[in-house]
GROMACS .gro file of C-alpha atoms in nm:
model
  323
    1MET     CA    1   8.518  12.368   5.224
    2CYS     CA    2   8.280  12.073   5.230
    3PHE     CA    3   8.480  11.769   5.336
    4ASN     CA    4   8.423  11.423   5.197
    5VAL     CA    5   8.567  11.181   5.452
    6VAL     CA    6   8.801  10.921   5.305
    7PRO     CA    7   8.927  10.660   5.556
    8VAL     CA    8   9.303  10.691   5.595
    9ARG     CA    9   9.504  10.485   5.841
   10PRO     CA   10   9.841  10.627   5.953
   11ILE     CA   11  10.133  10.387   5.942
   12PHE     CA   12  10.293  10.527   6.259
   13VAL     CA   13  10.143  10.663   6.582
   14TYR     CA   14  10.166  11.044   6.573
   15GLN     CA   15  10.023  11.301   6.808
   16VAL     CA   16   9.865  11.613   6.663
   17VAL     CA   17   9.801  11.930   6.862
   18PHE     CA   18   9.540  12.171   6.729
   19HIS     CA   19   9.293  12.443   6.819
   20TYR     CA   20   8.937  12.392   6.703
   21ARG     CA   21   8.615  12.589   6.679
   22THR     CA   22   8.289  12.401   6.622
   23SER     CA   23   7.994  12.583   6.467
   24LEU     CA   24   7.655  12.510   6.322
   25CYS     CA   25   7.608  12.593   5.956
   26ASP     CA   26   7.423  12.914   6.057
   27GLY     CA   27   7.739  13.038   6.230
   28LYS     CA   28   7.640  12.964   6.590
   29VAL     CA   29   7.953  12.859   6.782
   30LEU     CA   30   7.923  12.552   7.004
   31ASP     CA   31   8.282  12.513   7.127
   32ASP     CA   32   8.611  12.696   7.096
   33SER     CA   33   8.927  12.546   7.245
   34ARG     CA   34   9.075  12.894   7.286
   35THR     CA   35   8.805  12.998   7.533
   36MET     CA   36   8.660  12.673   7.674
   37GLY     CA   37   8.673  12.666   8.052
   38GLY     CA   38   8.819  13.014   8.061
   39ARG     CA   39   9.154  12.903   7.924
   40SER     CA   40   9.319  12.839   7.592
   41LYS     CA   41   9.400  12.469   7.580
   42PRO     CA   42   9.449  12.297   7.242
   43MET     CA   43   9.326  11.949   7.164
   44GLU     CA   44   9.583  11.667   7.170
   45LEU     CA   45   9.491  11.370   6.952
   46ILE     CA   46   9.672  11.041   6.901
   47LEU     CA   47   9.629  10.925   6.543
   48GLY     CA   48   9.525  10.564   6.495
   49LYS     CA   49   9.381  10.521   6.847
   50LYS     CA   50   9.014  10.516   6.745
   51PHE     CA   51   8.909  10.852   6.888
   52LYS     CA   52   8.531  10.861   6.927
   53LEU     CA   53   8.496  11.144   6.672
   54ALA     CA   54   8.680  10.977   6.385
   55VAL     CA   55   8.626  11.269   6.149
   56TRP     CA   56   8.872  11.487   6.343
   57GLU     CA   57   9.149  11.239   6.282
   58ARG     CA   58   9.062  11.217   5.916
   59VAL     CA   59   9.064  11.592   5.856
   60VAL     CA   60   9.383  11.681   6.043
   61ILE     CA   61   9.590  11.428   5.850
   62THR     CA   62   9.510  11.627   5.535
   63MET     CA   63   9.671  11.941   5.687
   64LYS     CA   64  10.023  12.076   5.728
   65GLN     CA   65  10.165  12.205   6.054
   66GLY     CA   66  10.073  12.573   6.096
   67GLU     CA   67   9.782  12.549   5.853
   68VAL     CA   68   9.434  12.682   5.931
   69ALA     CA   69   9.143  12.515   5.751
   70GLU     CA   70   8.766  12.487   5.773
   71PHE     CA   71   8.571  12.167   5.715
   72THR     CA   72   8.194  12.120   5.681
   73CYS     CA   73   8.108  11.764   5.779
   74ASP     CA   74   7.781  11.582   5.725
   75ASN     CA   75   7.583  11.470   6.029
   76LYS     CA   76   7.664  11.105   5.957
   77HIS     CA   77   8.022  11.193   6.061
   78THR     CA   78   7.925  11.418   6.354
   79ALA     CA   79   7.656  11.209   6.530
   80LEU     CA   80   7.879  11.155   6.832
   81TYR     CA   81   7.989  11.517   6.864
   82PRO     CA   82   7.745  11.596   7.154
   83LEU     CA   83   7.910  11.318   7.362
   84VAL     CA   84   8.261  11.431   7.270
   85SER     CA   85   8.177  11.793   7.348
   86GLN     CA   86   8.029  11.695   7.685
   87SER     CA   87   8.353  11.514   7.777
   88LEU     CA   88   8.573  11.803   7.663
   89ARG     CA   89   8.362  12.052   7.857
   90ASN     CA   90   8.384  11.833   8.167
   91ILE     CA   91   8.762  11.816   8.133
   92SER     CA   92   8.792  12.194   8.093
   93ALA     CA   93   8.582  12.237   8.410
   94GLY     CA   94   8.798  11.988   8.605
   95LYS     CA   95   8.527  11.721   8.613
   96ASP     CA   96   8.535  11.352   8.528
   97PRO     CA   97   8.531  11.331   8.145
   98LEU     CA   98   8.317  11.015   8.169
   99GLU     CA   99   8.050  11.185   8.382
  100GLY     CA  100   7.706  11.095   8.250
  101GLN     CA  101   7.836  10.818   8.028
  102ARG     CA  102   7.856  10.526   8.273
  103HIS     CA  103   7.737  10.181   8.167
  104CYS     CA  104   7.619  10.301   7.828
  105CYS     CA  105   7.776  10.271   7.486
  106GLY     CA  106   7.814  10.579   7.270
  107ILE     CA  107   7.542  10.493   7.022
  108ALA     CA  108   7.290  10.412   7.295
  109GLN     CA  109   7.372  10.733   7.480
  110ILE     CA  110   7.344  10.953   7.174
  111HIS     CA  111   6.993  10.821   7.104
  112SER     CA  112   6.878  10.834   7.465
  113HIS     CA  113   6.651  11.103   7.605
  114HIS     CA  114   6.882  11.184   7.896
  115SER     CA  115   7.019  11.536   7.918
  116LEU     CA  116   7.389  11.593   7.856
  117GLY     CA  117   7.381  11.885   8.096
  118HIS     CA  118   7.407  12.152   7.825
  119LYS     CA  119   7.104  12.293   7.642
  120ASP     CA  120   7.286  12.340   7.310
  121LEU     CA  121   7.417  11.982   7.315
  122ASP     CA  122   7.072  11.846   7.401
  123GLU     CA  123   6.929  12.037   7.104
  124LEU     CA  124   7.203  11.905   6.876
  125GLN     CA  125   7.150  11.551   7.001
  126ALA     CA  126   6.779  11.577   6.927
  127ASN     CA  127   6.835  11.736   6.587
  128LEU     CA  128   7.160  11.609   6.436
  129GLN     CA  129   7.298  11.833   6.162
  130PRO     CA  130   7.618  11.912   5.972
  131LEU     CA  131   7.891  12.088   6.170
  132VAL     CA  132   8.167  12.325   6.067
  133PHE     CA  133   8.511  12.263   6.219
  134SER     CA  134   8.768  12.542   6.197
  135ILE     CA  135   9.106  12.386   6.279
  136GLU     CA  136   9.452  12.532   6.331
  137LEU     CA  137   9.714  12.255   6.330
  138LEU     CA  138   9.976  12.370   6.581
  139GLU     CA  139  10.211  12.074   6.605
  140VAL     CA  140  10.275  11.722   6.481
  141LEU     CA  141  10.476  11.505   6.720
  142PRO     CA  142  10.650  11.193   6.584
  143PRO     CA  143  10.637  10.850   6.753
  144GLY     CA  144  10.842  10.823   7.072
  145SER     CA  145  10.838  11.198   7.144
  146PHE     CA  146  10.525  11.198   7.365
  147GLN     CA  147  10.346  10.991   7.627
  148LEU     CA  148  10.009  10.848   7.538
  149ASP     CA  149   9.709  10.991   7.722
  150VAL     CA  150   9.535  10.735   7.943
  151TRP     CA  151   9.224  10.724   7.721
  152ALA     CA  152   9.444  10.630   7.424
  153MET     CA  153   9.612  10.336   7.598
  154THR     CA  154   9.529   9.968   7.583
  155ASP     CA  155   9.421   9.797   7.905
  156GLU     CA  156   9.769   9.643   7.937
  157GLU     CA  157   9.935   9.983   7.895
  158LYS     CA  158   9.709  10.133   8.163
  159LEU     CA  159   9.799   9.859   8.413
  160GLU     CA  160  10.169   9.911   8.344
  161LEU     CA  161  10.136  10.288   8.388
  162VAL     CA  162   9.963  10.288   8.730
  163PRO     CA  163  10.270  10.192   8.943
  164GLN     CA  164  10.465  10.469   8.769
  165ILE     CA  165  10.189  10.723   8.842
  166HIS     CA  166  10.177  10.604   9.204
  167GLU     CA  167  10.552  10.649   9.250
  168GLU     CA  168  10.547  10.992   9.085
  169GLY     CA  169  10.270  11.094   9.325
  170ASN     CA  170  10.471  10.972   9.624
  171MET     CA  171  10.778  11.169   9.511
  172LEU     CA  172  10.574  11.486   9.469
  173PHE     CA  173  10.415  11.434   9.812
  174LYS     CA  174  10.757  11.399   9.977
  175LYS     CA  175  10.865  11.725   9.812
  176GLY     CA  176  10.560  11.901   9.956
  177GLN     CA  177  10.397  11.944   9.615
  178ILE     CA  178  10.057  11.838   9.745
  179LYS     CA  179   9.841  11.971   9.463
  180GLU     CA  180  10.054  11.798   9.200
  181ALA     CA  181  10.060  11.475   9.401
  182THR     CA  182   9.681  11.488   9.434
  183GLU     CA  183   9.649  11.504   9.056
  184LYS     CA  184   9.880  11.205   9.010
  185TYR     CA  185   9.686  10.992   9.256
  186TYR     CA  186   9.358  11.097   9.093
  187ASN     CA  187   9.489  10.997   8.750
  188GLY     CA  188   9.594  10.657   8.882
  189ILE     CA  189   9.253  10.602   9.040
  190ALA     CA  190   9.073  10.710   8.722
  191CYS     CA  191   9.287  10.475   8.517
  192LEU     CA  192   9.201  10.175   8.734
  193LYS     CA  193   8.834  10.273   8.766
  194ASN     CA  194   8.815  10.278   8.388
  195LEU     CA  195   8.936   9.918   8.381
  196GLN     CA  196   8.717   9.816   8.675
  197MET     CA  197   8.403   9.937   8.494
  198LYS     CA  198   8.455   9.653   8.247
  199GLU     CA  199   8.437   9.391   8.524
  200HIS     CA  200   8.144   9.258   8.722
  201PRO     CA  201   8.147   9.388   9.085
  202GLY     CA  202   8.274   9.119   9.319
  203ASP     CA  203   8.447   8.912   9.051
  204GLU     CA  204   8.812   8.823   9.103
  205SER     CA  205   8.937   9.076   8.846
  206TRP     CA  206   8.718   9.350   8.994
  207VAL     CA  207   8.847   9.280   9.347
  208LYS     CA  208   9.207   9.275   9.227
  209LEU     CA  209   9.165   9.618   9.069
  210ASP     CA  210   8.989   9.748   9.381
  211LEU     CA  211   9.283   9.639   9.595
  212MET     CA  212   9.506   9.845   9.365
  213ILE     CA  213   9.273  10.146   9.386
  214THR     CA  214   9.255  10.149   9.767
  215PRO     CA  215   9.614  10.262   9.850
  216LEU     CA  216   9.594  10.528   9.578
  217LEU     CA  217   9.265  10.650   9.722
  218LEU     CA  218   9.411  10.663  10.073
  219ASN     CA  219   9.703  10.872   9.946
  220PHE     CA  220   9.454  11.093   9.766
  221CYS     CA  221   9.264  11.136  10.094
  222GLN     CA  222   9.584  11.231  10.278
  223CYS     CA  223   9.639  11.507  10.024
  224LYS     CA  224   9.280  11.623  10.065
  225LEU     CA  225   9.324  11.631  10.444
  226LEU     CA  226   9.619  11.864  10.403
  227GLN     CA  227   9.413  12.082  10.169
  228GLY     CA  228   9.122  12.103  10.414
  229GLN     CA  229   8.880  11.904  10.196
  230TYR     CA  230   8.743  11.717  10.497
  231TYR     CA  231   8.401  11.612  10.369
  232GLU     CA  232   8.558  11.459  10.060
  233VAL     CA  233   8.792  11.260  10.288
  234ILE     CA  234   8.495  11.139  10.492
  235GLU     CA  235   8.312  11.028  10.178
  236HIS     CA  236   8.605  10.836  10.026
  237CYS     CA  237   8.717  10.675  10.352
  238SER     CA  238   8.359  10.567  10.422
  239SER     CA  239   8.352  10.393  10.084
  240ILE     CA  240   8.671  10.207  10.181
  241VAL     CA  241   8.562  10.092  10.528
  242PHE     CA  242   8.227   9.981  10.384
  243LYS     CA  243   8.421   9.722  10.181
  244TYR     CA  244   8.721   9.669  10.409
  245GLU     CA  245   8.615   9.685  10.772
  246ASP     CA  246   8.970   9.646  10.903
  247ASN     CA  247   9.133   9.923  10.700
  248LEU     CA  248   9.317  10.108  10.973
  249LYS     CA  249   9.432  10.400  10.758
  250ALA     CA  250   9.081  10.471  10.634
  251PHE     CA  251   8.943  10.485  10.988
  252TYR     CA  252   9.232  10.708  11.102
  253LYS     CA  253   9.196  10.956  10.818
  254ARG     CA  254   8.818  10.966  10.854
  255ALA     CA  255   8.854  11.024  11.229
  256LYS     CA  256   9.082  11.324  11.166
  257ALA     CA  257   8.841  11.461  10.905
  258HIS     CA  258   8.545  11.425  11.144
  259ALA     CA  259   8.742  11.600  11.417
  260ALA     CA  260   8.823  11.888  11.182
  261VAL     CA  261   8.454  11.955  11.110
  262TRP     CA  262   8.341  11.924  11.476
  263ASN     CA  263   8.183  11.578  11.436
  264GLU     CA  264   8.297  11.481  11.785
  265VAL     CA  265   8.085  11.166  11.826
  266GLU     CA  266   8.189  11.027  11.486
  267ALA     CA  267   8.553  11.115  11.543
  268ARG     CA  268   8.563  10.937  11.879
  269ALA     CA  269   8.396  10.628  11.731
  270ASP     CA  270   8.657  10.613  11.452
  271PHE     CA  271   8.946  10.668  11.692
  272ASP     CA  272   8.810  10.386  11.910
  273LYS     CA  273   8.810  10.163  11.602
  274VAL     CA  274   9.171  10.263  11.530
  275LEU     CA  275   9.273  10.156  11.882
  276GLU     CA  276   9.081   9.831  11.842
  277LEU     CA  277   9.273   9.754  11.521
  278ASP     CA  278   9.612   9.869  11.650
  279PRO     CA  279   9.650   9.940  12.025
  280SER     CA  280  10.009  10.060  11.969
  281LEU     CA  281   9.866  10.380  11.820
  282ALA     CA  282   9.728  10.487  12.160
  283PRO     CA  283   9.976  10.778  12.201
  284SER     CA  284   9.894  10.916  11.857
  285VAL     CA  285   9.520  10.880  11.913
  286ALA     CA  286   9.546  11.048  12.253
  287LYS     CA  287   9.728  11.340  12.090
  288GLU     CA  288   9.458  11.375  11.825
  289LEU     CA  289   9.180  11.358  12.084
  290LYS     CA  290   9.350  11.621  12.300
  291ALA     CA  291   9.384  11.854  12.001
  292MET     CA  292   9.017  11.802  11.915
  293GLU     CA  293   8.905  11.871  12.273
  294GLU     CA  294   9.111  12.191  12.285
  295LYS     CA  295   8.958  12.310  11.960
  296ILE     CA  296   8.609  12.236  12.090
  297ARG     CA  297   8.675  12.431  12.414
  298THR     CA  298   8.812  12.723  12.216
  299LYS     CA  299   8.509  12.722  11.990
  300GLU     CA  300   8.270  12.713  12.288
  301LYS     CA  301   8.447  13.011  12.449
  302GLU     CA  302   8.428  13.207  12.127
  303GLU     CA  303   8.056  13.136  12.099
  304LYS     CA  304   7.991  13.238  12.458
  305GLY     CA  305   8.178  13.564  12.404
  306ARG     CA  306   7.988  13.631  12.084
  307TYR     CA  307   7.649  13.602  12.253
  308LYS     CA  308   7.745  13.754  12.589
  309GLY     CA  309   7.513  14.043  12.674
  310LEU     CA  310   7.279  13.965  12.389
  311PHE     CA  311   7.007  13.870  12.636
  312ASN     CA  312   7.077  14.095  12.937
  313TYR     CA  313   6.759  14.077  13.144
  314ASN     CA  314   6.887  14.328  13.403
  315ALA     CA  315   6.908  14.605  13.152
  316GLN     CA  316   6.655  14.892  13.190
  317PRO     CA  317   6.373  14.875  12.937
  318ALA     CA  318   6.364  15.141  12.674
  319THR     CA  319   6.124  15.430  12.752
  320ALA     CA  320   5.922  15.597  12.486
  321THR     CA  321   5.894  15.976  12.509
  322THR     CA  322   5.665  16.216  12.330
  323GLY     CA  323   5.738  16.571  12.234
   0.00000   0.00000   0.00000
Protein backbone atom coordinates (compact mmCIF):
# COMPACT_ATOMS: atom_id res chain seq x y z
CA MET A 1 0.00 0.00 0.00
CA CYS A 2 1.08 3.60 -0.48
CA PHE A 3 2.13 4.92 2.92
CA ASN A 4 1.48 8.45 4.06
CA VAL A 5 3.99 9.15 6.83
CA VAL A 6 2.45 10.59 9.99
CA PRO A 7 4.99 11.53 12.71
CA VAL A 8 4.45 9.37 15.77
CA ARG A 9 6.67 9.51 18.83
CA PRO A 10 6.74 6.42 21.09
CA ILE A 11 6.35 7.06 24.79
CA PHE A 12 8.80 4.31 25.79
CA VAL A 13 12.02 3.06 24.19
CA TYR A 14 11.27 -0.22 22.40
CA GLN A 15 13.44 -2.31 20.13
CA VAL A 16 11.91 -3.80 17.00
CA VAL A 17 13.46 -6.66 15.05
CA PHE A 18 12.40 -7.10 11.43
CA HIS A 19 13.40 -8.43 8.04
CA TYR A 20 13.18 -6.00 5.15
CA ARG A 21 13.38 -6.05 1.37
CA THR A 22 13.88 -2.77 -0.48
CA SER A 23 12.78 -2.49 -4.10
CA LEU A 24 12.29 0.12 -6.77
CA CYS A 25 8.76 0.58 -8.02
CA ASP A 26 9.63 -1.48 -11.13
CA GLY A 27 10.36 -4.48 -8.89
CA LYS A 28 14.17 -4.31 -8.93
CA VAL A 29 15.46 -5.42 -5.51
CA LEU A 30 18.16 -3.26 -3.91
CA ASP A 31 18.57 -4.96 -0.53
CA ASP A 32 17.21 -8.00 1.28
CA SER A 33 18.16 -8.63 4.91
CA ARG A 34 17.65 -12.37 4.40
CA THR A 35 20.47 -12.58 1.86
CA MET A 36 22.68 -9.52 2.48
CA GLY A 37 26.29 -10.49 3.07
CA GLY A 38 25.48 -14.14 2.51
CA ARG A 39 23.58 -14.46 5.77
CA SER A 40 20.11 -13.86 7.12
CA LYS A 41 20.40 -11.11 9.71
CA PRO A 42 17.32 -9.04 10.61
CA MET A 43 17.42 -5.32 11.28
CA GLU A 44 17.34 -4.20 14.93
CA LEU A 45 15.94 -0.71 15.43
CA ILE A 46 15.56 1.32 18.62
CA LEU A 47 12.42 3.42 18.44
CA GLY A 48 12.78 7.07 19.37
CA LYS A 49 16.56 7.22 18.78
CA LYS A 50 16.43 9.28 15.58
CA PHE A 51 17.50 6.60 13.11
CA LYS A 52 18.73 8.23 9.91
CA LEU A 53 15.92 6.67 7.85
CA ALA A 54 13.01 7.93 9.94
CA VAL A 55 10.39 6.34 7.69
CA TRP A 56 11.34 2.83 8.87
CA GLU A 57 10.51 3.74 12.44
CA ARG A 58 7.24 5.29 11.38
CA VAL A 59 6.05 2.28 9.39
CA VAL A 60 6.97 -0.47 11.84
CA ILE A 61 5.04 1.16 14.69
CA THR A 62 1.88 0.67 12.61
CA MET A 63 2.47 -3.12 12.53
CA LYS A 64 1.83 -6.04 14.86
CA GLN A 65 4.42 -8.65 15.77
CA GLY A 66 4.44 -11.40 13.13
CA GLU A 67 2.82 -9.18 10.50
CA VAL A 68 4.16 -8.83 6.96
CA ALA A 69 3.37 -5.57 5.15
CA GLU A 70 4.50 -3.60 2.13
CA PHE A 71 4.91 0.18 2.06
CA THR A 72 5.53 2.45 -0.92
CA CYS A 73 7.24 5.60 0.31
CA ASP A 74 7.77 8.84 -1.58
CA ASN A 75 11.32 9.95 -2.32
CA LYS A 76 11.04 12.81 0.17
CA HIS A 77 11.07 10.09 2.86
CA THR A 78 13.74 7.92 1.22
CA ALA A 79 16.38 10.51 0.23
CA LEU A 80 18.86 9.12 2.76
CA TYR A 81 18.33 5.47 1.84
CA PRO A 82 21.54 5.24 -0.29
CA LEU A 83 23.60 6.24 2.79
CA VAL A 84 21.73 3.86 5.07
CA SER A 85 22.10 1.02 2.58
CA GLN A 86 25.83 1.69 2.22
CA SER A 87 26.25 1.42 6.01
CA LEU A 88 24.18 -1.77 6.25
CA ARG A 89 26.13 -3.35 3.39
CA ASN A 90 29.41 -2.41 5.08
CA ILE A 91 28.24 -3.99 8.33
CA SER A 92 27.17 -7.20 6.58
CA ALA A 93 30.63 -7.37 4.94
CA GLY A 94 32.40 -6.81 8.29
CA LYS A 95 33.54 -3.29 7.39
CA ASP A 96 33.30 -0.02 9.26
CA PRO A 97 29.66 1.16 8.90
CA LEU A 98 30.90 4.78 8.75
CA GLU A 99 33.29 4.08 5.85
CA GLY A 100 32.95 6.82 3.25
CA GLN A 101 30.97 9.10 5.53
CA ARG A 102 33.75 10.82 7.50
CA HIS A 103 33.56 14.56 8.15
CA CYS A 104 30.39 14.99 6.14
CA CYS A 105 26.79 15.36 7.23
CA GLY A 106 24.14 13.15 5.70
CA ILE A 107 22.53 15.81 3.55
CA ALA A 108 25.85 16.99 2.16
CA GLN A 109 26.92 13.43 1.40
CA ILE A 110 23.70 12.50 -0.33
CA HIS A 111 24.05 15.46 -2.70
CA SER A 112 27.76 14.98 -3.33
CA HIS A 113 29.19 13.46 -6.47
CA HIS A 114 31.32 10.92 -4.60
CA SER A 115 30.65 7.26 -5.24
CA LEU A 116 29.10 5.16 -2.48
CA GLY A 117 30.96 2.13 -3.77
CA HIS A 118 27.87 0.46 -5.26
CA LYS A 119 26.59 1.20 -8.77
CA ASP A 120 22.90 0.78 -7.86
CA LEU A 121 23.22 3.15 -4.89
CA ASP A 122 25.07 5.72 -7.00
CA GLU A 123 22.24 5.57 -9.55
CA LEU A 124 19.64 5.95 -6.81
CA GLN A 125 21.52 8.85 -5.28
CA ALA A 126 21.63 10.60 -8.65
CA ASN A 127 17.98 9.87 -9.39
CA LEU A 128 15.99 9.77 -6.15
CA GLN A 129 12.68 7.92 -6.47
CA PRO A 130 9.98 6.22 -4.38
CA LEU A 131 10.97 2.92 -2.75
CA VAL A 132 8.97 -0.12 -1.77
CA PHE A 133 9.73 -1.64 1.65
CA SER A 134 8.48 -5.15 2.36
CA ILE A 135 8.73 -5.67 6.12
CA GLU A 136 8.19 -8.69 8.36
CA LEU A 137 8.03 -7.61 12.01
CA LEU A 138 9.65 -10.47 13.93
CA GLU A 139 9.82 -9.18 17.48
CA VAL A 140 9.05 -6.20 19.70
CA LEU A 141 11.22 -5.96 22.81
CA PRO A 142 10.02 -3.82 25.74
CA PRO A 143 12.22 -1.31 27.60
CA GLY A 144 14.85 -2.89 29.85
CA SER A 145 14.94 -6.20 27.96
CA PHE A 146 17.79 -5.26 25.57
CA GLN A 147 21.05 -3.35 25.43
CA LEU A 148 21.21 -0.30 23.22
CA ASP A 149 23.43 -0.54 20.15
CA VAL A 150 26.37 1.88 20.26
CA TRP A 151 24.98 4.02 17.42
CA ALA A 152 21.77 4.53 19.42
CA MET A 153 23.52 5.74 22.57
CA THR A 154 24.17 9.27 23.76
CA ASP A 155 27.79 10.40 24.11
CA GLU A 156 27.53 9.95 27.89
CA GLU A 157 26.20 6.40 27.49
CA LYS A 158 29.05 5.54 25.11
CA LEU A 159 31.68 6.76 27.59
CA GLU A 160 30.08 4.74 30.37
CA LEU A 161 29.98 1.61 28.18
CA VAL A 162 33.66 1.57 27.12
CA PRO A 163 35.14 0.36 30.47
CA GLN A 164 32.58 -2.46 30.48
CA ILE A 165 33.51 -3.46 26.91
CA HIS A 166 37.20 -3.33 27.84
CA GLU A 167 36.70 -5.61 30.84
CA GLU A 168 34.58 -8.05 28.83
CA GLY A 169 37.36 -8.20 26.24
CA ASN A 170 39.96 -8.90 28.92
CA MET A 171 37.85 -11.73 30.37
CA LEU A 172 37.40 -13.31 26.95
CA PHE A 173 41.14 -13.00 26.27
CA LYS A 174 41.99 -14.76 29.55
CA LYS A 175 39.64 -17.59 28.57
CA GLY A 176 41.44 -17.98 25.25
CA GLN A 177 38.47 -16.69 23.25
CA ILE A 178 40.68 -14.50 21.07
CA LYS A 179 38.26 -13.87 18.22
CA GLU A 180 35.52 -12.76 20.61
CA ALA A 181 37.96 -10.59 22.57
CA THR A 182 39.13 -8.97 19.33
CA GLU A 183 35.55 -7.97 18.53
CA LYS A 184 35.06 -6.45 21.99
CA TYR A 185 38.21 -4.36 21.74
CA TYR A 186 37.23 -3.26 18.23
CA ASN A 187 33.80 -2.17 19.45
CA GLY A 188 35.37 -0.15 22.26
CA ILE A 189 37.76 1.54 19.84
CA ALA A 190 34.96 2.31 17.38
CA CYS A 191 32.87 3.78 20.17
CA LEU A 192 35.64 6.15 21.25
CA LYS A 193 36.63 7.00 17.67
CA ASN A 194 33.04 8.02 17.04
CA LEU A 195 33.28 10.49 19.93
CA GLN A 196 36.76 11.64 18.94
CA MET A 197 35.56 12.59 15.45
CA LYS A 198 33.53 15.36 17.07
CA GLU A 199 36.64 16.93 18.60
CA HIS A 200 39.44 18.94 17.03
CA PRO A 201 42.71 16.91 16.82
CA GLY A 202 45.08 17.96 19.56
CA ASP A 203 42.46 19.56 21.78
CA GLU A 204 42.25 18.42 25.40
CA SER A 205 39.09 16.36 24.84
CA TRP A 206 40.58 14.73 21.74
CA VAL A 207 43.78 13.79 23.61
CA LYS A 208 41.80 12.42 26.54
CA LEU A 209 39.83 10.15 24.22
CA ASP A 210 43.02 9.10 22.43
CA LEU A 211 44.57 8.05 25.73
CA MET A 212 41.51 5.85 26.29
CA ILE A 213 41.77 4.38 22.77
CA THR A 214 45.47 3.46 23.05
CA PRO A 215 45.25 0.59 25.60
CA LEU A 216 42.26 -0.86 23.74
CA LEU A 217 44.20 -0.67 20.48
CA LEU A 218 47.21 -2.38 22.07
CA ASN A 219 44.98 -5.20 23.31
CA PHE A 220 43.47 -5.42 19.85
CA CYS A 221 46.99 -5.71 18.39
CA GLN A 222 47.87 -8.50 20.83
CA CYS A 223 44.85 -10.44 19.56
CA LYS A 224 45.88 -9.79 15.97
CA LEU A 225 49.41 -11.04 16.75
CA LEU A 226 47.97 -14.31 17.99
CA GLN A 227 45.84 -14.55 14.84
CA GLY A 228 48.83 -13.97 12.55
CA GLN A 229 47.61 -10.58 11.28
CA TYR A 230 51.13 -9.13 11.44
CA TYR A 231 50.86 -6.28 8.94
CA GLU A 232 47.77 -4.95 10.70
CA VAL A 233 49.74 -4.99 13.98
CA ILE A 234 52.58 -3.07 12.33
CA GLU A 235 50.17 -0.46 10.99
CA HIS A 236 48.35 0.14 14.29
CA CYS A 237 51.47 0.12 16.45
CA SER A 238 53.14 2.57 14.06
CA SER A 239 50.20 4.92 14.51
CA ILE A 240 50.69 4.71 18.29
CA VAL A 241 54.46 5.32 18.37
CA PHE A 242 54.03 8.21 15.94
CA LYS A 243 52.05 9.98 18.68
CA TYR A 244 53.63 8.41 21.77
CA GLU A 245 57.34 7.85 21.21
CA ASP A 246 57.83 6.15 24.57
CA ASN A 247 55.06 3.56 24.28
CA LEU A 248 56.96 0.42 25.20
CA LYS A 249 54.16 -2.03 24.41
CA ALA A 250 53.66 -0.63 20.93
CA PHE A 251 57.36 -0.99 20.09
CA TYR A 252 57.43 -4.54 21.52
CA LYS A 253 54.38 -5.72 19.59
CA ARG A 254 55.59 -4.09 16.38
CA ALA A 255 59.01 -5.71 16.83
CA LYS A 256 57.39 -9.15 17.13
CA ALA A 257 55.22 -8.49 14.07
CA HIS A 258 58.26 -7.38 12.03
CA ALA A 259 60.14 -10.49 13.11
CA ALA A 260 57.24 -12.70 12.04
CA VAL A 261 57.29 -11.31 8.48
CA TRP A 262 61.11 -11.44 8.10
CA ASN A 263 61.65 -7.68 8.51
CA GLU A 264 64.89 -8.31 10.39
CA VAL A 265 66.28 -4.75 10.27
CA GLU A 266 63.00 -3.21 11.48
CA ALA A 267 62.56 -5.84 14.17
CA ARG A 268 66.05 -5.25 15.57
CA ALA A 269 65.52 -1.48 15.58
CA ASP A 270 62.27 -1.88 17.55
CA PHE A 271 63.81 -4.35 19.99
CA ASP A 272 66.67 -1.89 20.55
CA LYS A 273 64.08 0.78 21.36
CA VAL A 274 62.39 -1.61 23.81
CA LEU A 275 65.70 -2.09 25.63
CA GLU A 276 66.29 1.65 25.65
CA LEU A 277 62.89 2.21 27.30
CA ASP A 278 63.16 -0.72 29.73
CA PRO A 279 66.56 -2.46 30.11
CA SER A 280 65.00 -5.03 32.47
CA LEU A 281 63.38 -6.66 29.43
CA ALA A 282 66.79 -7.76 28.10
CA PRO A 283 66.14 -11.51 28.75
CA SER A 284 62.80 -11.38 26.93
CA VAL A 285 64.26 -9.44 24.01
CA ALA A 286 67.19 -11.85 23.76
CA LYS A 287 64.74 -14.75 23.60
CA GLU A 288 62.76 -13.07 20.82
CA LEU A 289 65.92 -12.27 18.86
CA LYS A 290 67.17 -15.84 19.19
CA ALA A 291 63.86 -17.19 17.92
CA MET A 292 63.96 -14.78 14.97
CA GLU A 293 67.54 -15.74 14.08
CA GLU A 294 66.67 -19.45 14.19
CA LYS A 295 63.70 -18.88 11.90
CA ILE A 296 65.89 -16.92 9.47
CA ARG A 297 68.53 -19.71 9.40
CA THR A 298 65.84 -22.31 8.82
CA LYS A 299 64.37 -20.27 6.00
CA GLU A 300 67.80 -19.82 4.36
CA LYS A 301 68.45 -23.58 4.51
CA GLU A 302 65.08 -24.31 2.95
CA GLU A 303 65.79 -21.86 0.14
CA LYS A 304 69.23 -23.32 -0.52
CA GLY A 305 67.75 -26.82 -0.69
CA ARG A 306 65.01 -25.65 -3.02
CA TYR A 307 67.46 -24.22 -5.54
CA LYS A 308 70.22 -26.82 -5.13
CA GLY A 309 71.10 -28.35 -8.49
CA LEU A 310 69.03 -25.85 -10.41
CA PHE A 311 72.18 -24.38 -11.92
CA ASN A 312 74.55 -27.37 -12.15
CA TYR A 313 77.30 -26.24 -14.51
CA ASN A 314 79.09 -29.62 -14.43
CA ALA A 315 76.18 -31.39 -15.98
CA GLN A 316 76.67 -32.69 -19.56
CA PRO A 317 74.92 -30.56 -22.16
CA ALA A 318 71.99 -32.07 -23.92
CA THR A 319 72.83 -33.55 -27.36
CA ALA A 320 70.46 -33.31 -30.24
CA THR A 321 70.15 -36.42 -32.43
CA THR A 322 68.56 -36.88 -35.81
CA GLY A 323 66.91 -39.96 -37.15
